mmCIF file of C-alpha atoms in Angstrom:
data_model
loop_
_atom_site.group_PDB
_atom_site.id
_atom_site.type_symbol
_atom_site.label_atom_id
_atom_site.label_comp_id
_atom_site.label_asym_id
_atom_site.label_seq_id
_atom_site.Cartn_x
_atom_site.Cartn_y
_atom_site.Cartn_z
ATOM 1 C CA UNK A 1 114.245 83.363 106.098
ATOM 2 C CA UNK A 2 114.426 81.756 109.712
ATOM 3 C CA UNK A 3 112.485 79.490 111.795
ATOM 4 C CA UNK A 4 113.900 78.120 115.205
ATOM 5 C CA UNK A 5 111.664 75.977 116.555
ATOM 6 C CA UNK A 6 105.866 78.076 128.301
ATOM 7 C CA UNK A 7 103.866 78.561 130.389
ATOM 8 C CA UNK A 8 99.813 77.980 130.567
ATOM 9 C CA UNK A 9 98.432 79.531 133.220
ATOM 10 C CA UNK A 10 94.749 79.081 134.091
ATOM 11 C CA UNK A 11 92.916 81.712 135.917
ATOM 12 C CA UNK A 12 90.075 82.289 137.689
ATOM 13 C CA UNK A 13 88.729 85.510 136.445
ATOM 14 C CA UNK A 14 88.326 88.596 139.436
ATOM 15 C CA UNK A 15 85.039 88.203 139.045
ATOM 16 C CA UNK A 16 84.631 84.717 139.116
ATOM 17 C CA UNK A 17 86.498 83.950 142.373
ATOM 18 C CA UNK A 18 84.285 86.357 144.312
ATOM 19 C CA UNK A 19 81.154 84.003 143.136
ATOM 20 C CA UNK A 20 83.497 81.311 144.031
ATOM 21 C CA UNK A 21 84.174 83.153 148.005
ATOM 22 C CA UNK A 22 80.761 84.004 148.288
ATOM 23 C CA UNK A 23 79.161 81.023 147.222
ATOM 24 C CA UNK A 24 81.243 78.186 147.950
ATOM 25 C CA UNK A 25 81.370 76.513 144.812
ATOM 26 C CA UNK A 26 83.573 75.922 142.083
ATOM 27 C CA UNK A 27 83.616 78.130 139.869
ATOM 28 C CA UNK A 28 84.482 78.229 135.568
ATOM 29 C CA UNK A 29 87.878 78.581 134.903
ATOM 30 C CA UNK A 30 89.566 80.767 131.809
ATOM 31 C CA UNK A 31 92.989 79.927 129.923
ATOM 32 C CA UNK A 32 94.632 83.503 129.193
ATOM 33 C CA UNK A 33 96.683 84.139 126.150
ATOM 34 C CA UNK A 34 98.589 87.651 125.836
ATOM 35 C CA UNK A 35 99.478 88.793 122.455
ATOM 36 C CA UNK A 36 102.111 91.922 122.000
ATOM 37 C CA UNK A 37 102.991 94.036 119.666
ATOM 38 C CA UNK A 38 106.854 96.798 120.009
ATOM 39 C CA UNK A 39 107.953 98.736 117.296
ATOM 40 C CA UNK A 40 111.518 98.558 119.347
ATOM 41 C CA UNK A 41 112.892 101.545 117.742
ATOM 42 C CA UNK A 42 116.033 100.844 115.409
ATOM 43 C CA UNK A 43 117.153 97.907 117.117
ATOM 44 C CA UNK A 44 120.560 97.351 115.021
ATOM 45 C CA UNK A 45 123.557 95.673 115.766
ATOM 46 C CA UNK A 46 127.551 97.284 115.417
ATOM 47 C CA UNK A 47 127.916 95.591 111.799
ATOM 48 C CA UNK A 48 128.216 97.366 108.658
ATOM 49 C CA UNK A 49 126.186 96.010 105.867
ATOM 50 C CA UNK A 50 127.304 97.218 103.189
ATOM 51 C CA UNK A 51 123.954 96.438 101.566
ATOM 52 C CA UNK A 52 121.610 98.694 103.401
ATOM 53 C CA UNK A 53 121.777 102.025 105.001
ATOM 54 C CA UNK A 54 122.504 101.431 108.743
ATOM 55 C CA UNK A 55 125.676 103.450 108.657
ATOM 56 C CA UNK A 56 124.731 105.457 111.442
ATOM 57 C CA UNK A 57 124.508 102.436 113.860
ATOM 58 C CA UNK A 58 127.934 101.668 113.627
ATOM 59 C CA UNK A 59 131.045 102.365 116.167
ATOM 60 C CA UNK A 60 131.931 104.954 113.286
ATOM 61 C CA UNK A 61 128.885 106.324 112.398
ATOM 62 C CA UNK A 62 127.359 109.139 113.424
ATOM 63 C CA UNK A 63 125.493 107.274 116.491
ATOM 64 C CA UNK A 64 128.439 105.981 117.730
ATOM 65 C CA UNK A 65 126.617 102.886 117.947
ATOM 66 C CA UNK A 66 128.781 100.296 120.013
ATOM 67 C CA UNK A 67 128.969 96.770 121.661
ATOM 68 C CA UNK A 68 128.044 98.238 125.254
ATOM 69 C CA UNK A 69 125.180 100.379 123.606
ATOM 70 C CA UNK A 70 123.907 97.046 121.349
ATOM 71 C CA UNK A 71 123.802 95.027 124.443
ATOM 72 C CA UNK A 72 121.921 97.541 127.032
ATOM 73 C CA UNK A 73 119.366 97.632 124.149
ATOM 74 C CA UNK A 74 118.711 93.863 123.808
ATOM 75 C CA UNK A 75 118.900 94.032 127.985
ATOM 76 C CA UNK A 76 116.071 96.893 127.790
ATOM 77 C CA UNK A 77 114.099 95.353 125.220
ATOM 78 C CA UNK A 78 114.033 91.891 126.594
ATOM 79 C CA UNK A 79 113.192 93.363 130.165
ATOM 80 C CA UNK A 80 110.169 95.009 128.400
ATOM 81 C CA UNK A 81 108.776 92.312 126.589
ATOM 82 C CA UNK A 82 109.230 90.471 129.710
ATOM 83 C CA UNK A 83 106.887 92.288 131.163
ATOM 84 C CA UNK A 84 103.910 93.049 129.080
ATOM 85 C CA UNK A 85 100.964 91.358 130.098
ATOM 86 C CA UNK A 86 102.459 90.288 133.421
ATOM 87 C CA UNK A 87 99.647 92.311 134.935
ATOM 88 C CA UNK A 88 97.051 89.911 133.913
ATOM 89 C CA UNK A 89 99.280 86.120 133.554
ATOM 90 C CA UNK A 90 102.427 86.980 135.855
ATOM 91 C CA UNK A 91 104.635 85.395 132.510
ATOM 92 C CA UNK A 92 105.466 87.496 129.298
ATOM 93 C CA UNK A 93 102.798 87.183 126.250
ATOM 94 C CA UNK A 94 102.646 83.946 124.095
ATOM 95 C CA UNK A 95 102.770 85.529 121.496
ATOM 96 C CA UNK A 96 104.986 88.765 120.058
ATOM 97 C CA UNK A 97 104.927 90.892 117.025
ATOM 98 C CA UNK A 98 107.999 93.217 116.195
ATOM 99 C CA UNK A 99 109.472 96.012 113.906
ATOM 100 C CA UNK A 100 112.175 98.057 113.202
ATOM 101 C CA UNK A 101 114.676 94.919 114.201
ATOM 102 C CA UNK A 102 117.532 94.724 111.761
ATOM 103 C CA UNK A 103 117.993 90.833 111.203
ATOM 104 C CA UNK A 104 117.665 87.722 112.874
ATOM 105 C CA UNK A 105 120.744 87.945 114.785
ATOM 106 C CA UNK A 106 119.349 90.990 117.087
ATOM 107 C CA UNK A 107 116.060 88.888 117.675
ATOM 108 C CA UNK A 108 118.084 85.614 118.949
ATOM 109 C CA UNK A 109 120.255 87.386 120.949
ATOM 110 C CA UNK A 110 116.974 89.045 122.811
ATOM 111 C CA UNK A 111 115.225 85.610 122.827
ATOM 112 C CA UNK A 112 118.440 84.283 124.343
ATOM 113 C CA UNK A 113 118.935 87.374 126.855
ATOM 114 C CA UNK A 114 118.419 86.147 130.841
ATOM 115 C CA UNK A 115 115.521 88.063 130.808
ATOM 116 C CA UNK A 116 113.453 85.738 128.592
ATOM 117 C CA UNK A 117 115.581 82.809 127.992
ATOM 118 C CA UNK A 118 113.404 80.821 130.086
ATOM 119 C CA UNK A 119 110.073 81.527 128.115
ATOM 120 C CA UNK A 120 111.638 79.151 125.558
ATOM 121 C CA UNK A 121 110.447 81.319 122.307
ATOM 122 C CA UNK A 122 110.852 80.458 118.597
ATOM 123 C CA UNK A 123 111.511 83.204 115.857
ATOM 124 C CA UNK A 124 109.711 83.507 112.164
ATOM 125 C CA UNK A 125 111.609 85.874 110.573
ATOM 126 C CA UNK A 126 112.513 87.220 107.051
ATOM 127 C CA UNK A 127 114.632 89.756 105.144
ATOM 128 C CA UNK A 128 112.750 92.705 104.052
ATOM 129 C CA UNK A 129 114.029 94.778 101.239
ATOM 130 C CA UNK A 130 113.639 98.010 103.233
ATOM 131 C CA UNK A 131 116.235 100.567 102.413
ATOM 132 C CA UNK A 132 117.485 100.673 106.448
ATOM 133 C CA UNK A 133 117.306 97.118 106.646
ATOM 134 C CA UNK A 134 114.852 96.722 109.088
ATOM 135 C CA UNK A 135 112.334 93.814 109.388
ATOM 136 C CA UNK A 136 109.466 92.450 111.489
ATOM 137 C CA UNK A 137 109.286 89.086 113.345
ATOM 138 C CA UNK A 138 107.298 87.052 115.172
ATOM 139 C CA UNK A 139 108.102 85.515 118.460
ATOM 140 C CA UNK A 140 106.177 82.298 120.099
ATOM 141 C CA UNK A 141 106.106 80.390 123.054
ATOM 142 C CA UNK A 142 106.923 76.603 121.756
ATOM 143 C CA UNK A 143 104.658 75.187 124.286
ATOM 144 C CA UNK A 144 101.963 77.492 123.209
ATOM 145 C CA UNK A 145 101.960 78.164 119.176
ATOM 146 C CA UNK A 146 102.560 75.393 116.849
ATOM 147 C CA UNK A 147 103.617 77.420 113.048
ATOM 148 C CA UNK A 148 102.046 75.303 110.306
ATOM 149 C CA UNK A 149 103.012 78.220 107.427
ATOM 150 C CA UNK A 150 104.803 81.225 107.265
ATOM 151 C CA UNK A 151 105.391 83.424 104.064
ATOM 152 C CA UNK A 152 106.386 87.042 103.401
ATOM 153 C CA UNK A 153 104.664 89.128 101.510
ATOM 154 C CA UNK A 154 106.018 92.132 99.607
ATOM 155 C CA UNK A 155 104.643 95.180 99.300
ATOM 156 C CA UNK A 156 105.558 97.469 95.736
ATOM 157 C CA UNK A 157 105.898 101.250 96.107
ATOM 158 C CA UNK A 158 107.019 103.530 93.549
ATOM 159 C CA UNK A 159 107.863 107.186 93.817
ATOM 160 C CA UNK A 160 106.818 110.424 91.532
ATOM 161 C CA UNK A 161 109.373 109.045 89.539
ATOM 162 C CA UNK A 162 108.221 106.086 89.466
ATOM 163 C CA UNK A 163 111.156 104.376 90.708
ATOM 164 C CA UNK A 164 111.216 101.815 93.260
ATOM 165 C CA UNK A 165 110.373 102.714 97.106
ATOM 166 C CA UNK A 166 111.756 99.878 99.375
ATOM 167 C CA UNK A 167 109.626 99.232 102.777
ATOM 168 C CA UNK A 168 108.894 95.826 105.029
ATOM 169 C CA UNK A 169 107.198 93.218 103.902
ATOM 170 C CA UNK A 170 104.371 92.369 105.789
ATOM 171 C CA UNK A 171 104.967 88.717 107.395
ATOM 172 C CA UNK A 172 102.341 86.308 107.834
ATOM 173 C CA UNK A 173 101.807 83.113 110.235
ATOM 174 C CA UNK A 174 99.435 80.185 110.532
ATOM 175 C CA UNK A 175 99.302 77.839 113.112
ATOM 176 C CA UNK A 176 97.857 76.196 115.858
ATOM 177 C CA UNK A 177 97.096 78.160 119.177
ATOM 178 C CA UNK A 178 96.618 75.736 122.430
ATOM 179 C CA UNK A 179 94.149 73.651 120.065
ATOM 180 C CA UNK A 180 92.695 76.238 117.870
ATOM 181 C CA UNK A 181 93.580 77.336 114.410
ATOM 182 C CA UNK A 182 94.660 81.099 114.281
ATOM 183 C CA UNK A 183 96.335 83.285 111.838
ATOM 184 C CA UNK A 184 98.848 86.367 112.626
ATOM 185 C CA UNK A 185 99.482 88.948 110.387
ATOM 186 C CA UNK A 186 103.272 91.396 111.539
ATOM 187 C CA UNK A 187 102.890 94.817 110.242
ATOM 188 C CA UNK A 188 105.272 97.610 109.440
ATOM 189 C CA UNK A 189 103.456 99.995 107.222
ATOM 190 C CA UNK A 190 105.334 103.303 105.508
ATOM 191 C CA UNK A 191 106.339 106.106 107.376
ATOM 192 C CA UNK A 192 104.580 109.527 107.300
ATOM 193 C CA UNK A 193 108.060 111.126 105.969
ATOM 194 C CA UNK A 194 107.424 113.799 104.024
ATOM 195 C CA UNK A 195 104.034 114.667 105.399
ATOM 196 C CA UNK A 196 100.742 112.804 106.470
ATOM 197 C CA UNK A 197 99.075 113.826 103.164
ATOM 198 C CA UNK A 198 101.930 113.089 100.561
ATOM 199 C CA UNK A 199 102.826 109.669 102.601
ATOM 200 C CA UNK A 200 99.105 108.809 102.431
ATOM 201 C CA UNK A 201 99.102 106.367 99.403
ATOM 202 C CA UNK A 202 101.705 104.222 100.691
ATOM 203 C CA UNK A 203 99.880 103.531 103.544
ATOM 204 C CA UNK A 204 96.777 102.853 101.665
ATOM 205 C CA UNK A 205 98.565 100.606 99.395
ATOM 206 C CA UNK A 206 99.934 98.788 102.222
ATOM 207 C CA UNK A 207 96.019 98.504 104.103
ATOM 208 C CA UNK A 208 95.040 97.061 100.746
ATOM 209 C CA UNK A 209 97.807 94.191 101.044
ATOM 210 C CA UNK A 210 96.901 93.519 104.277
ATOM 211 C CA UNK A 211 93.307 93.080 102.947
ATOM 212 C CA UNK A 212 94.117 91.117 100.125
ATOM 213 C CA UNK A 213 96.149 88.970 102.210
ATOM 214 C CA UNK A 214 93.014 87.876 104.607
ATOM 215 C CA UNK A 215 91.064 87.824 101.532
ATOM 216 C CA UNK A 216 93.368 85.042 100.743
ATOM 217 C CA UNK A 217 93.001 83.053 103.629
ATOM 218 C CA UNK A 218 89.287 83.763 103.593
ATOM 219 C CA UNK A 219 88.780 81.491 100.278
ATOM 220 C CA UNK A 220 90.461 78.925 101.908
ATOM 221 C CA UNK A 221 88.035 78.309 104.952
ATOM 222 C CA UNK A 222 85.757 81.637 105.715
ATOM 223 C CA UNK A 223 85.976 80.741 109.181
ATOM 224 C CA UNK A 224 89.574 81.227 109.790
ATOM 225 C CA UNK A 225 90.099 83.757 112.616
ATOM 226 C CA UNK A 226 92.974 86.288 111.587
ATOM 227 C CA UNK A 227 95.169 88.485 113.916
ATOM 228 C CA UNK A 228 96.814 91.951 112.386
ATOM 229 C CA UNK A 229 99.434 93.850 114.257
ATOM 230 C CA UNK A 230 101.560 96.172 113.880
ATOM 231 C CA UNK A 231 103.148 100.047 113.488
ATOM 232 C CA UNK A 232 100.734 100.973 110.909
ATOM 233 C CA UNK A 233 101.807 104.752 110.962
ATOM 234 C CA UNK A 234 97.710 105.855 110.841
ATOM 235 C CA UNK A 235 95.680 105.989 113.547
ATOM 236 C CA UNK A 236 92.488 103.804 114.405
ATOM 237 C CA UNK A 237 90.382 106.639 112.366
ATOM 238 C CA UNK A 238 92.606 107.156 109.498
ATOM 239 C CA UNK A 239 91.180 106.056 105.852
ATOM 240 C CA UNK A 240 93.511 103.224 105.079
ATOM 241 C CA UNK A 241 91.927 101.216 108.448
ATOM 242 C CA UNK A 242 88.174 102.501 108.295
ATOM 243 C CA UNK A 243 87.942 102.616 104.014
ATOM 244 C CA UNK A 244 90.133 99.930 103.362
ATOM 245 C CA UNK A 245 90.051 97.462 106.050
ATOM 246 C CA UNK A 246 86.303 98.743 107.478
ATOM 247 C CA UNK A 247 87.462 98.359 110.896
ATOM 248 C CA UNK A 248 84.467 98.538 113.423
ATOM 249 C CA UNK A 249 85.863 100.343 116.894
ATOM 250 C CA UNK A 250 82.822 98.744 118.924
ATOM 251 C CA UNK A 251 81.276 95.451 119.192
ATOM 252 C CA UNK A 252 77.815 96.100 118.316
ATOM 253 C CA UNK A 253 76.156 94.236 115.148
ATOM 254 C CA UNK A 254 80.000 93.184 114.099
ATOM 255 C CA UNK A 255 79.740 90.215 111.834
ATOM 256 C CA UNK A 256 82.620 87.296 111.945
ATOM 257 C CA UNK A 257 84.649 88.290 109.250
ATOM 258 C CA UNK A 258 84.838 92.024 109.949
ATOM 259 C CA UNK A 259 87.183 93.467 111.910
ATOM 260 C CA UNK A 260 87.250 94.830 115.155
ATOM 261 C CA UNK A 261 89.993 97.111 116.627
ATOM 262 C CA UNK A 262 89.883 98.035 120.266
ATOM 263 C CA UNK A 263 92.418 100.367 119.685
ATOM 264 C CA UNK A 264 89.989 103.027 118.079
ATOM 265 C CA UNK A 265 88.049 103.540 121.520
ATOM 266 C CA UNK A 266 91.039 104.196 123.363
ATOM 267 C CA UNK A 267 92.527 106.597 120.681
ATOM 268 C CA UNK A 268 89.232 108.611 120.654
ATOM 269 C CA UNK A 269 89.553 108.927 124.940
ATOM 270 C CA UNK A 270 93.082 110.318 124.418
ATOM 271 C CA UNK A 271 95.373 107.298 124.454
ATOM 272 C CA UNK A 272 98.470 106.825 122.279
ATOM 273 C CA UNK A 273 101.712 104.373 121.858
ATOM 274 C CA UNK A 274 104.011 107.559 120.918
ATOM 275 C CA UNK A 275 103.866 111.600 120.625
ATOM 276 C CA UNK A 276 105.282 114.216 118.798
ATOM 277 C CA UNK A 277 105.024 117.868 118.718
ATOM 278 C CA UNK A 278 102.930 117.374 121.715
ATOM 279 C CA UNK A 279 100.353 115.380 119.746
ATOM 280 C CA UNK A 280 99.623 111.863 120.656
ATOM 281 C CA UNK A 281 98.988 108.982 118.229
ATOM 282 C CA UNK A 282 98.110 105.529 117.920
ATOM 283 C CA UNK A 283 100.042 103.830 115.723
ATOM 284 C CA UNK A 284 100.509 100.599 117.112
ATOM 285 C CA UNK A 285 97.713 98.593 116.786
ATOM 286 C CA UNK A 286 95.958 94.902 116.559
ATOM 287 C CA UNK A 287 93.128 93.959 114.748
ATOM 288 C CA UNK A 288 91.126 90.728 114.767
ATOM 289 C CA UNK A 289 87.888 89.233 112.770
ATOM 290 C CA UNK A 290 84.702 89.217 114.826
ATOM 291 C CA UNK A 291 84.878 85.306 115.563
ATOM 292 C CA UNK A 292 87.534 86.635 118.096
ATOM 293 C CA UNK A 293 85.587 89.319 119.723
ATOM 294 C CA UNK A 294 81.743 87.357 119.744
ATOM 295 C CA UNK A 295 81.981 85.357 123.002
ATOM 296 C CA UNK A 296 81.829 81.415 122.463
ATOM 297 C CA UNK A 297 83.022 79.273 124.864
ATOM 298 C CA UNK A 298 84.483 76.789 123.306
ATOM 299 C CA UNK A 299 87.189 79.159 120.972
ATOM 300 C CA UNK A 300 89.653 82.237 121.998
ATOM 301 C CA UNK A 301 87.459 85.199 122.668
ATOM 302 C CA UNK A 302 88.728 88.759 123.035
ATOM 303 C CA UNK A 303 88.844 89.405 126.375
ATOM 304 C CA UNK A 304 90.989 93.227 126.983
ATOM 305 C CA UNK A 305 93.625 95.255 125.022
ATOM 306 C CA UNK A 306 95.978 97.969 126.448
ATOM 307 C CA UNK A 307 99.393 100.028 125.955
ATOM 308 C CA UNK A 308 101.996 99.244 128.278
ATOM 309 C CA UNK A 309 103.718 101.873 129.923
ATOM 310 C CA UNK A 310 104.967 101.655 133.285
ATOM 311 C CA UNK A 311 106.952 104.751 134.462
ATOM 312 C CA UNK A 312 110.566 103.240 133.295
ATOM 313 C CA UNK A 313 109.455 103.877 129.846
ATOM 314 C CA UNK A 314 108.463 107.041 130.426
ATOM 315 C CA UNK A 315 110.602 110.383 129.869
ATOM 316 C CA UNK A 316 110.366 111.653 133.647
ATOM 317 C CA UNK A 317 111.428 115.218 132.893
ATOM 318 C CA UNK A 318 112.950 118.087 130.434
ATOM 319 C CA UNK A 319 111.152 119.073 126.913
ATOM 320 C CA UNK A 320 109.561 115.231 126.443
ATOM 321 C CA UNK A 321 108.329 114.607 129.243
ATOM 322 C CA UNK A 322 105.549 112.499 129.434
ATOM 323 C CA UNK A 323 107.053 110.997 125.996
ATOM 324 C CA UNK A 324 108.476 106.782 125.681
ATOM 325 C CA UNK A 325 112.005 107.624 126.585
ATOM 326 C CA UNK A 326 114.050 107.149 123.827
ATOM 327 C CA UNK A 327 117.359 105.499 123.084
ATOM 328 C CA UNK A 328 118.810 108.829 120.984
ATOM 329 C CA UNK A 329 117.192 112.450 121.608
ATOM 330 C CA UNK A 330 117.350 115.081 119.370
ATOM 331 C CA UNK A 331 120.832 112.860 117.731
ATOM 332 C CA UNK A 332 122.003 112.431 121.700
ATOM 333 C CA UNK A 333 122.355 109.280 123.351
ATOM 334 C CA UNK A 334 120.069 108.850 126.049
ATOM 335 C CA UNK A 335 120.146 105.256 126.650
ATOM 336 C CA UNK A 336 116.362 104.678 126.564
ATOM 337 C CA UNK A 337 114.144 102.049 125.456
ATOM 338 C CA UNK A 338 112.008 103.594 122.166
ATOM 339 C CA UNK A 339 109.840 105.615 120.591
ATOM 340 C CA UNK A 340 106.796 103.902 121.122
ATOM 341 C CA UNK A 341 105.425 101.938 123.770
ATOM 342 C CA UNK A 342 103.716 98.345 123.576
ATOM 343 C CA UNK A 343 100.360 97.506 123.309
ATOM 344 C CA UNK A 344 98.773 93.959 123.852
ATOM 345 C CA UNK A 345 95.265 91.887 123.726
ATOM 346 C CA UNK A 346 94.499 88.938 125.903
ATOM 347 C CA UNK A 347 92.019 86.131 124.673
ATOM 348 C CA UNK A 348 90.495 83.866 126.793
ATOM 349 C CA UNK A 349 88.852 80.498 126.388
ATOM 350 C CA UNK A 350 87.053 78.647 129.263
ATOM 351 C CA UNK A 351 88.928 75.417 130.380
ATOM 352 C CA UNK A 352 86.669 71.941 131.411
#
């Protein structure tokens, strides 16, 4: 387990500064907070743990994995978490959720690239007992998000055979937000290897932490506002978000403590954070409790979500086109950035 311990920018919403043009007065302004979450595809670095199964990311193995290939990886990932969100705050998010990164080495030496080293983020990290050795993390802006608690929680799989199945645990944040209590939930949840159907209960199992884990935090104070993100491997219709969790894909008649995931509207129009076989999904997702999404002025309030994917992170041509344009294809380096793209929230809360 690690902890190492900028910006606020205040905008006038596009609406709002036409009223303020037309009318010639002031106008209410709106603090914006960005929240991200990458599943940054095998981020590994040249070591051999002997512990684990990265093999294959090693100068030996069978992805030739080197130095020069480790460091254009942090210098692609950093330059794309730099820009999520820029869109709508012209600065990275405040606040960043990540998978598939190998240990807390690989997530300093992003933090400390030249492409974010100015953003001054901390790292909550810990060691999952995943079989590949990857893990998730949570990045923050110090200025921004205060940590208060951090634990990891683990989630217990067993095979046909009843023997142990080692995933990611699911990692788990409190803290303070600008002024505001908040909680943030980082999600990796079991793969669909081996099928969609026979992977199924692994998946469920793992919705089922996540709800025991608000649950949890419920007992403590029912008002607490929650944040879950993450590569959940199901899409925004799949059982193990609208059985388990009950997620709610629109706003109407949603109570405070259920949750709302604006991903599910923009899976059903055709969206999706990767592809295969020609088939897009939307695995990556955040979800939040209603007291995020019902406006009130004096708290964060859900404001937009969306994927980012700018053309760079886009195959351009060939058989996956269209596709995030991975590091390896079909085993062959190609030097791109991953598998899936980004997707982000922003939250806004009216400044006096």
């Amino acid at each position: 387990m690690a902890v190492t311990w900028r910006q606020t920018g205040i905008f006038c919403l596009g609406f709002l500064l036409v009223l303020c043009e037309a009318n010639e007065q002031p106008t209410e302004q709106y603090r914006v907070r960005t929240i991200a979450f990458y599943n940054v595809e095998n981020l590994f670095d040249t070591v051999n743990d002997t512990l684990v199964f990265d093999d294959d990311r090693t100068p030996l193995g069978k992805d030739k994995w080197t130095e020069e290939r480790y460091h254009k990886k942090i210098d692609d990932i950093s330059e794309v978490l730099s820009g999520i969100g820029t869109q709508i705050t012209d600065t990275s998010p405040d606040i960043i959720g990540l998978c598939e990164v190998e240990n807390l080495d690989v997530v300093e030496d992003l933090i400390h690239n030249s492409n974010l080293r100015d953003k001054d983020y901390g790292i909550i990290h810990f060691d999952s007992p995943d079989e590949r050795g990857i893990d998730v993390a949570l990045l923050y802006k110090k200025a921004v998000f205060l940590p208060v608690s951090f634990s990891s929680h683990r989630l217990l799989l067993f095979n046909d055979r009843q023997e142990r199945d080692y995933t990611r645990d699911q990692l788990v944040v409190s803290g303070i937000l600008d002024d505001e209590a908040i909680h943030f939930i980082v999600n990796h949840w079991p793969s669909r290897s081996g099928g969609e159907a026979r992977s199924e209960p692994g998946r469920i199992a793992a919705a089922k932490l996540n709800k025991k884990i608000m649950d949890s935090i419920y007992n403590i104070d029912p008002s607490s506002k929650i944040i879950s993100m993450g590569d959940l491997n199901d899409d925004p219709v799949d059982d193990s978000l609208k059985i388990v969790l009950k997620t709610k894909g629109t706003r109407d008649s949603l109570l405070l403590t259920e949750l709302y995931n604006p991903m599910e509207k923009m899976y059903k129009k055709g969206s999706g954070s990767l592809a295969y076989r020609d088939k897009w999904s939307l695995f990556d997702q955040i979800l939040m409790t209603g007291n995020l999404v019902i406006e009130d002025d004096r708290s964060h309030t859900f404001w937009k979500a969306g994927i980012y994917n700018p053309s760079f992170l886009i195959t351009q041509n060939g058989r996956y086109e269209g596709y995030p344009l991975r590091t390896y294809v079909d085993g062959s380096y190609s030097g791109g950035y991953s598998d899936h793209f980004p997707v982000y929230i922003a939250l806004v809360k009216k400044v006096n």
